[in-house]
Amino acid sequence: MIELQRIVLREIRLPLKEPFRISSGVVKDRRICLLELFDADGTVAWSECVAGENPNYSAETIDTAWLAITEWLAPRVLSKPIAHPADLPALFDKGICGHNMAKAAVEMGCWDLAARQRGVPLSEMLGGSRDRVATGISIGIQATPDALAQRARAAFDQGYRKIKVKIEPGADIDYVRAVRKELGPSVHMMADANSAYTLADAAHLVQLDAFNLIMIEQPLSRDDLLRHAELQKRLTTPICLDESITSVDRAEDMIALGAGRIINIKPGRVGGFTVSKGIHDVCQRSGIPVWCGGMLESGVGRAHNVALASLPNFSLPGDLSPSARYWERDVVTPEWTMDKEGMVHVPVDKPGIGVNVDMDFVDSITVRQEELRR
Ligand code: OSB
Ligand code: MG
């Protein structure tokens, strides 16, 4: 039983080691919202809201999420006991449209809390079955094909098991060709367009079929399921959807329409772990592989993603980079590391998320804080 007494919201500033550029925008410093949740029984849990500074990936931002959590979501969880975190989507969705990342932040915090109350790792609470998860890297758009190829080479040599490169019109075919040439024919490679194309670009995108990519992620707009189905008919490369998949229903629609053959699950995008598990299960029944995407999370968000990625149908490497890829210093101890085989270890011997939040460091980079009480 969860009986939340208070939630502390913090906004921290975490500078990226280098800017991260995708087709829809660039990030230099992350503004990250962390939640600290306090139960009546003394249990304390953590979660991270993955909304960005700007509404380029989805409609949400850190500021809309802050509003949604303080005004609409926190009051619902602070006012009554919750038997199980899986009950939260129903509690949140009644009369509150959208705001999936805000909902996910509260819901995922409650999963960590419930796991800690039971004394089990979050991965176990979620139904995970692995103690190591394979990791891929996501490389932002670079100035030249050669610069991208050098980045990809360094990442592969570090052990990453999947190399994803961001593409956009003007930085696509030549860039992917250069990476494939550098890495050789057998390395798992993919491209992510973050909705940069339209169906009118189909003939152009067909050129990517020459590079044996394991998938192309989100080529068209988020709402374009029918057009993705049309594009998939023309491509041999499997389409993977990211931005488009915001619910279990939408995943079923993708499968029914043939709009994609793989799903990138980001728990923030779909409203939390309950829906993530639902999508995972629907895909498993339909033979659709899934993998865990990333949103430039700090070590708190990473913990939640690693736990989710330990479920059985997460059969492709996730965007689960270790702390040092993005941060000079992460907010958790121990920091997240990747072994030489490109695997991140699931903290299966610790309750909840399995890492500690470095409070002194968090305090030193907190720029806004609000306490919400019962
Ligand atoms: O489309 O997967 C994406 C980061 C921000 C917004 C969207 C995306 C990404 C990434 C980063 O690809 C993956 C990571 O966190 O390592
Ligand atoms: Mg993506």
PDB file of C-alpha atoms in Angstrom, residues 166-307:
ATOM      1  CA  LYS A 166      20.626  10.795 -36.120  1.00  0.00           C
ATOM      2  CA  ILE A 167      19.701  11.868 -39.648  1.00  0.00           C
ATOM      3  CA  GLU A 168      17.838  14.704 -41.346  1.00  0.00           C
ATOM      4  CA  PRO A 169      17.469  15.873 -44.956  1.00  0.00           C
ATOM      5  CA  GLY A 170      20.951  16.973 -46.068  1.00  0.00           C
ATOM      6  CA  ALA A 171      22.644  14.756 -43.480  1.00  0.00           C
ATOM      7  CA  ASP A 172      21.454  11.262 -44.312  1.00  0.00           C
ATOM      8  CA  ILE A 173      22.533   8.995 -47.191  1.00  0.00           C
ATOM      9  CA  ASP A 174      26.180  10.115 -47.328  1.00  0.00           C
ATOM     10  CA  TYR A 175      26.411  10.047 -43.544  1.00  0.00           C
ATOM     11  CA  VAL A 176      25.004   6.544 -43.198  1.00  0.00           C
ATOM     12  CA  ARG A 177      27.185   5.325 -46.075  1.00  0.00           C
ATOM     13  CA  ALA A 178      30.306   6.715 -44.368  1.00  0.00           C
ATOM     14  CA  VAL A 179      29.443   4.984 -41.080  1.00  0.00           C
ATOM     15  CA  ARG A 180      28.705   1.652 -42.770  1.00  0.00           C
ATOM     16  CA  LYS A 181      31.997   1.865 -44.670  1.00  0.00           C
ATOM     17  CA  GLU A 182      33.904   2.606 -41.450  1.00  0.00           C
ATOM     18  CA  LEU A 183      32.250  -0.137 -39.361  1.00  0.00           C
ATOM     19  CA  GLY A 184      32.015  -2.882 -41.975  1.00  0.00           C
ATOM     20  CA  PRO A 185      28.982  -4.919 -43.003  1.00  0.00           C
ATOM     21  CA  SER A 186      28.041  -6.772 -39.827  1.00  0.00           C
ATOM     22  CA  VAL A 187      27.813  -4.111 -37.085  1.00  0.00           C
ATOM     23  CA  HIS A 188      24.257  -3.410 -35.879  1.00  0.00           C
ATOM     24  CA  MET A 189      23.492   0.042 -37.231  1.00  0.00           C
ATOM     25  CA  MET A 190      20.359   2.164 -37.428  1.00  0.00           C
ATOM     26  CA  ALA A 191      19.236   5.704 -38.225  1.00  0.00           C
ATOM     27  CA  ASP A 192      16.779   7.937 -36.337  1.00  0.00           C
ATOM     28  CA  ALA A 193      15.071  10.766 -38.250  1.00  0.00           C
ATOM     29  CA  ASN A 194      12.902  12.187 -35.459  1.00  0.00           C
ATOM     30  CA  SER A 195      10.081  12.858 -37.963  1.00  0.00           C
ATOM     31  CA  ALA A 196      12.229  14.857 -40.404  1.00  0.00           C
ATOM     32  CA  TYR A 197      10.668  13.418 -43.596  1.00  0.00           C
ATOM     33  CA  THR A 198       7.350  13.178 -45.419  1.00  0.00           C
ATOM     34  CA  LEU A 199       5.977  10.445 -47.636  1.00  0.00           C
ATOM     35  CA  ALA A 200       7.143  12.527 -50.617  1.00  0.00           C
ATOM     36  CA  ASP A 201      10.692  11.569 -49.541  1.00  0.00           C
ATOM     37  CA  ALA A 202       9.983   7.834 -49.947  1.00  0.00           C
ATOM     38  CA  ALA A 203      12.166   7.417 -53.042  1.00  0.00           C
ATOM     39  CA  HIS A 204      14.993   9.202 -51.257  1.00  0.00           C
ATOM     40  CA  LEU A 205      14.677   7.056 -48.121  1.00  0.00           C
ATOM     41  CA  VAL A 206      14.679   3.865 -50.200  1.00  0.00           C
ATOM     42  CA  GLN A 207      18.402   4.545 -50.762  1.00  0.00           C
ATOM     43  CA  LEU A 208      18.953   3.649 -47.097  1.00  0.00           C
ATOM     44  CA  ASP A 209      17.988   0.047 -47.908  1.00  0.00           C
ATOM     45  CA  ALA A 210      21.490  -0.353 -49.393  1.00  0.00           C
ATOM     46  CA  PHE A 211      23.143  -0.105 -45.965  1.00  0.00           C
ATOM     47  CA  ASN A 212      21.588  -3.067 -44.189  1.00  0.00           C
ATOM     48  CA  LEU A 213      20.293  -1.041 -41.237  1.00  0.00           C
ATOM     49  CA  ILE A 214      18.517  -3.038 -38.553  1.00  0.00           C
ATOM     50  CA  MET A 215      15.848  -0.323 -38.578  1.00  0.00           C
ATOM     51  CA  ILE A 216      15.002   3.278 -39.400  1.00  0.00           C
ATOM     52  CA  GLU A 217      13.403   5.074 -36.471  1.00  0.00           C
ATOM     53  CA  GLN A 218      10.488   7.510 -36.814  1.00  0.00           C
ATOM     54  CA  PRO A 219      11.002   8.773 -40.365  1.00  0.00           C
ATOM     55  CA  LEU A 220       7.606  10.567 -40.568  1.00  0.00           C
ATOM     56  CA  SER A 221       5.431  12.641 -38.270  1.00  0.00           C
ATOM     57  CA  ARG A 222       4.101  11.277 -35.016  1.00  0.00           C
ATOM     58  CA  ASP A 223       0.485  11.097 -36.224  1.00  0.00           C
ATOM     59  CA  ASP A 224       1.295   9.589 -39.631  1.00  0.00           C
ATOM     60  CA  LEU A 225       0.548   5.928 -38.975  1.00  0.00           C
ATOM     61  CA  LEU A 226      -1.066   5.380 -42.385  1.00  0.00           C
ATOM     62  CA  ARG A 227       1.811   7.068 -44.168  1.00  0.00           C
ATOM     63  CA  HIS A 228       4.327   5.026 -42.186  1.00  0.00           C
ATOM     64  CA  ALA A 229       2.449   1.915 -43.380  1.00  0.00           C
ATOM     65  CA  GLU A 230       2.730   3.153 -46.958  1.00  0.00           C
ATOM     66  CA  LEU A 231       6.442   3.884 -46.521  1.00  0.00           C
ATOM     67  CA  GLN A 232       7.058   0.489 -44.921  1.00  0.00           C
ATOM     68  CA  LYS A 233       5.638  -1.173 -48.062  1.00  0.00           C
ATOM     69  CA  ARG A 234       8.326   0.569 -50.085  1.00  0.00           C
ATOM     70  CA  LEU A 235      11.267  -0.059 -47.719  1.00  0.00           C
ATOM     71  CA  THR A 236      12.951  -3.362 -46.974  1.00  0.00           C
ATOM     72  CA  THR A 237      14.509  -1.784 -43.837  1.00  0.00           C
ATOM     73  CA  PRO A 238      12.143  -2.249 -40.863  1.00  0.00           C
ATOM     74  CA  ILE A 239      10.560   0.925 -39.533  1.00  0.00           C
ATOM     75  CA  CYS A 240      10.745   1.433 -35.766  1.00  0.00           C
ATOM     76  CA  LEU A 241       8.339   3.899 -34.202  1.00  0.00           C
ATOM     77  CA  ASP A 242       9.247   6.163 -31.282  1.00  0.00           C
ATOM     78  CA  GLU A 243       7.281   9.460 -31.102  1.00  0.00           C
ATOM     79  CA  SER A 244       4.154   7.824 -32.629  1.00  0.00           C
ATOM     80  CA  ILE A 245       3.655   5.214 -29.911  1.00  0.00           C
ATOM     81  CA  THR A 246       2.027   6.847 -26.906  1.00  0.00           C
ATOM     82  CA  SER A 247      -0.265   4.055 -25.685  1.00  0.00           C
ATOM     83  CA  VAL A 248      -1.014   0.339 -25.887  1.00  0.00           C
ATOM     84  CA  ASP A 249      -3.764   1.118 -28.425  1.00  0.00           C
ATOM     85  CA  ARG A 250      -1.352   2.992 -30.652  1.00  0.00           C
ATOM     86  CA  ALA A 251       1.042   0.031 -30.553  1.00  0.00           C
ATOM     87  CA  GLU A 252      -1.819  -2.261 -31.609  1.00  0.00           C
ATOM     88  CA  ASP A 253      -2.674   0.167 -34.421  1.00  0.00           C
ATOM     89  CA  MET A 254       0.932   0.128 -35.651  1.00  0.00           C
ATOM     90  CA  ILE A 255       0.899  -3.649 -35.760  1.00  0.00           C
ATOM     91  CA  ALA A 256      -2.515  -3.879 -37.432  1.00  0.00           C
ATOM     92  CA  LEU A 257      -1.627  -1.294 -40.063  1.00  0.00           C
ATOM     93  CA  GLY A 258       1.899  -2.524 -40.716  1.00  0.00           C
ATOM     94  CA  ALA A 259       3.143   0.982 -39.886  1.00  0.00           C
ATOM     95  CA  GLY A 260       6.287  -0.415 -38.276  1.00  0.00           C
ATOM     96  CA  ARG A 261       7.942  -3.674 -37.262  1.00  0.00           C
ATOM     97  CA  ILE A 262       9.796  -2.614 -34.099  1.00  0.00           C
ATOM     98  CA  ILE A 263       8.954  -0.283 -31.187  1.00  0.00           C
ATOM     99  CA  ASN A 264      11.257   1.951 -29.157  1.00  0.00           C
ATOM    100  CA  ILE A 265       9.639   2.053 -25.709  1.00  0.00           C
ATOM    101  CA  LYS A 266      10.385   5.097 -23.579  1.00  0.00           C
ATOM    102  CA  PRO A 267       8.420   4.870 -20.362  1.00  0.00           C
ATOM    103  CA  GLY A 268       8.188   8.660 -20.116  1.00  0.00           C
ATOM    104  CA  ARG A 269       6.585   8.986 -23.533  1.00  0.00           C
ATOM    105  CA  VAL A 270       3.838   6.427 -22.832  1.00  0.00           C
ATOM    106  CA  GLY A 271       2.907   7.511 -19.298  1.00  0.00           C
ATOM    107  CA  GLY A 272       5.010   5.113 -17.247  1.00  0.00           C
ATOM    108  CA  PHE A 273       5.824   1.489 -16.567  1.00  0.00           C
ATOM    109  CA  THR A 274       2.286   0.107 -16.583  1.00  0.00           C
ATOM    110  CA  VAL A 275       1.698   1.161 -20.182  1.00  0.00           C
ATOM    111  CA  SER A 276       5.293   0.220 -21.119  1.00  0.00           C
ATOM    112  CA  LYS A 277       4.631  -3.294 -19.856  1.00  0.00           C
ATOM    113  CA  GLY A 278       1.353  -3.370 -21.784  1.00  0.00           C
ATOM    114  CA  ILE A 279       3.117  -2.404 -25.006  1.00  0.00           C
ATOM    115  CA  HIS A 280       5.869  -4.916 -24.264  1.00  0.00           C
ATOM    116  CA  ASP A 281       3.290  -7.694 -23.844  1.00  0.00           C
ATOM    117  CA  VAL A 282       1.277  -6.828 -26.964  1.00  0.00           C
ATOM    118  CA  CYS A 283       4.477  -6.757 -29.005  1.00  0.00           C
ATOM    119  CA  GLN A 284       5.703 -10.022 -27.540  1.00  0.00           C
ATOM    120  CA  ARG A 285       2.451 -11.736 -28.561  1.00  0.00           C
ATOM    121  CA  SER A 286       2.783 -10.327 -32.091  1.00  0.00           C
ATOM    122  CA  GLY A 287       6.460 -11.099 -32.618  1.00  0.00           C
ATOM    123  CA  ILE A 288       7.428  -7.414 -32.594  1.00  0.00           C
ATOM    124  CA  PRO A 289      10.805  -6.747 -30.923  1.00  0.00           C
ATOM    125  CA  VAL A 290      11.070  -3.781 -28.566  1.00  0.00           C
ATOM    126  CA  TRP A 291      14.005  -1.870 -27.099  1.00  0.00           C
ATOM    127  CA  CYS A 292      14.344   0.847 -24.504  1.00  0.00           C
ATOM    128  CA  GLY A 293      14.951   4.353 -25.801  1.00  0.00           C
ATOM    129  CA  GLY A 294      16.560   7.223 -23.943  1.00  0.00           C
ATOM    130  CA  MET A 295      15.923  10.910 -23.372  1.00  0.00           C
ATOM    131  CA  LEU A 296      19.359  12.040 -22.155  1.00  0.00           C
ATOM    132  CA  GLU A 297      18.410  10.965 -18.642  1.00  0.00           C
ATOM    133  CA  SER A 298      20.478  11.498 -15.526  1.00  0.00           C
ATOM    134  CA  GLY A 299      21.402   8.453 -13.466  1.00  0.00           C
ATOM    135  CA  VAL A 300      17.944   8.407 -11.860  1.00  0.00           C
ATOM    136  CA  GLY A 301      16.100   8.036 -15.154  1.00  0.00           C
ATOM    137  CA  ARG A 302      18.745   5.599 -16.335  1.00  0.00           C
ATOM    138  CA  ALA A 303      17.980   3.341 -13.353  1.00  0.00           C
ATOM    139  CA  HIS A 304      14.315   3.184 -14.323  1.00  0.00           C
ATOM    140  CA  ASN A 305      15.156   2.461 -17.976  1.00  0.00           C
ATOM    141  CA  VAL A 306      17.674  -0.256 -17.133  1.00  0.00           C
ATOM    142  CA  ALA A 307      15.084  -1.972 -14.932  1.00  0.00           C
TER     143      ALA A 307
END
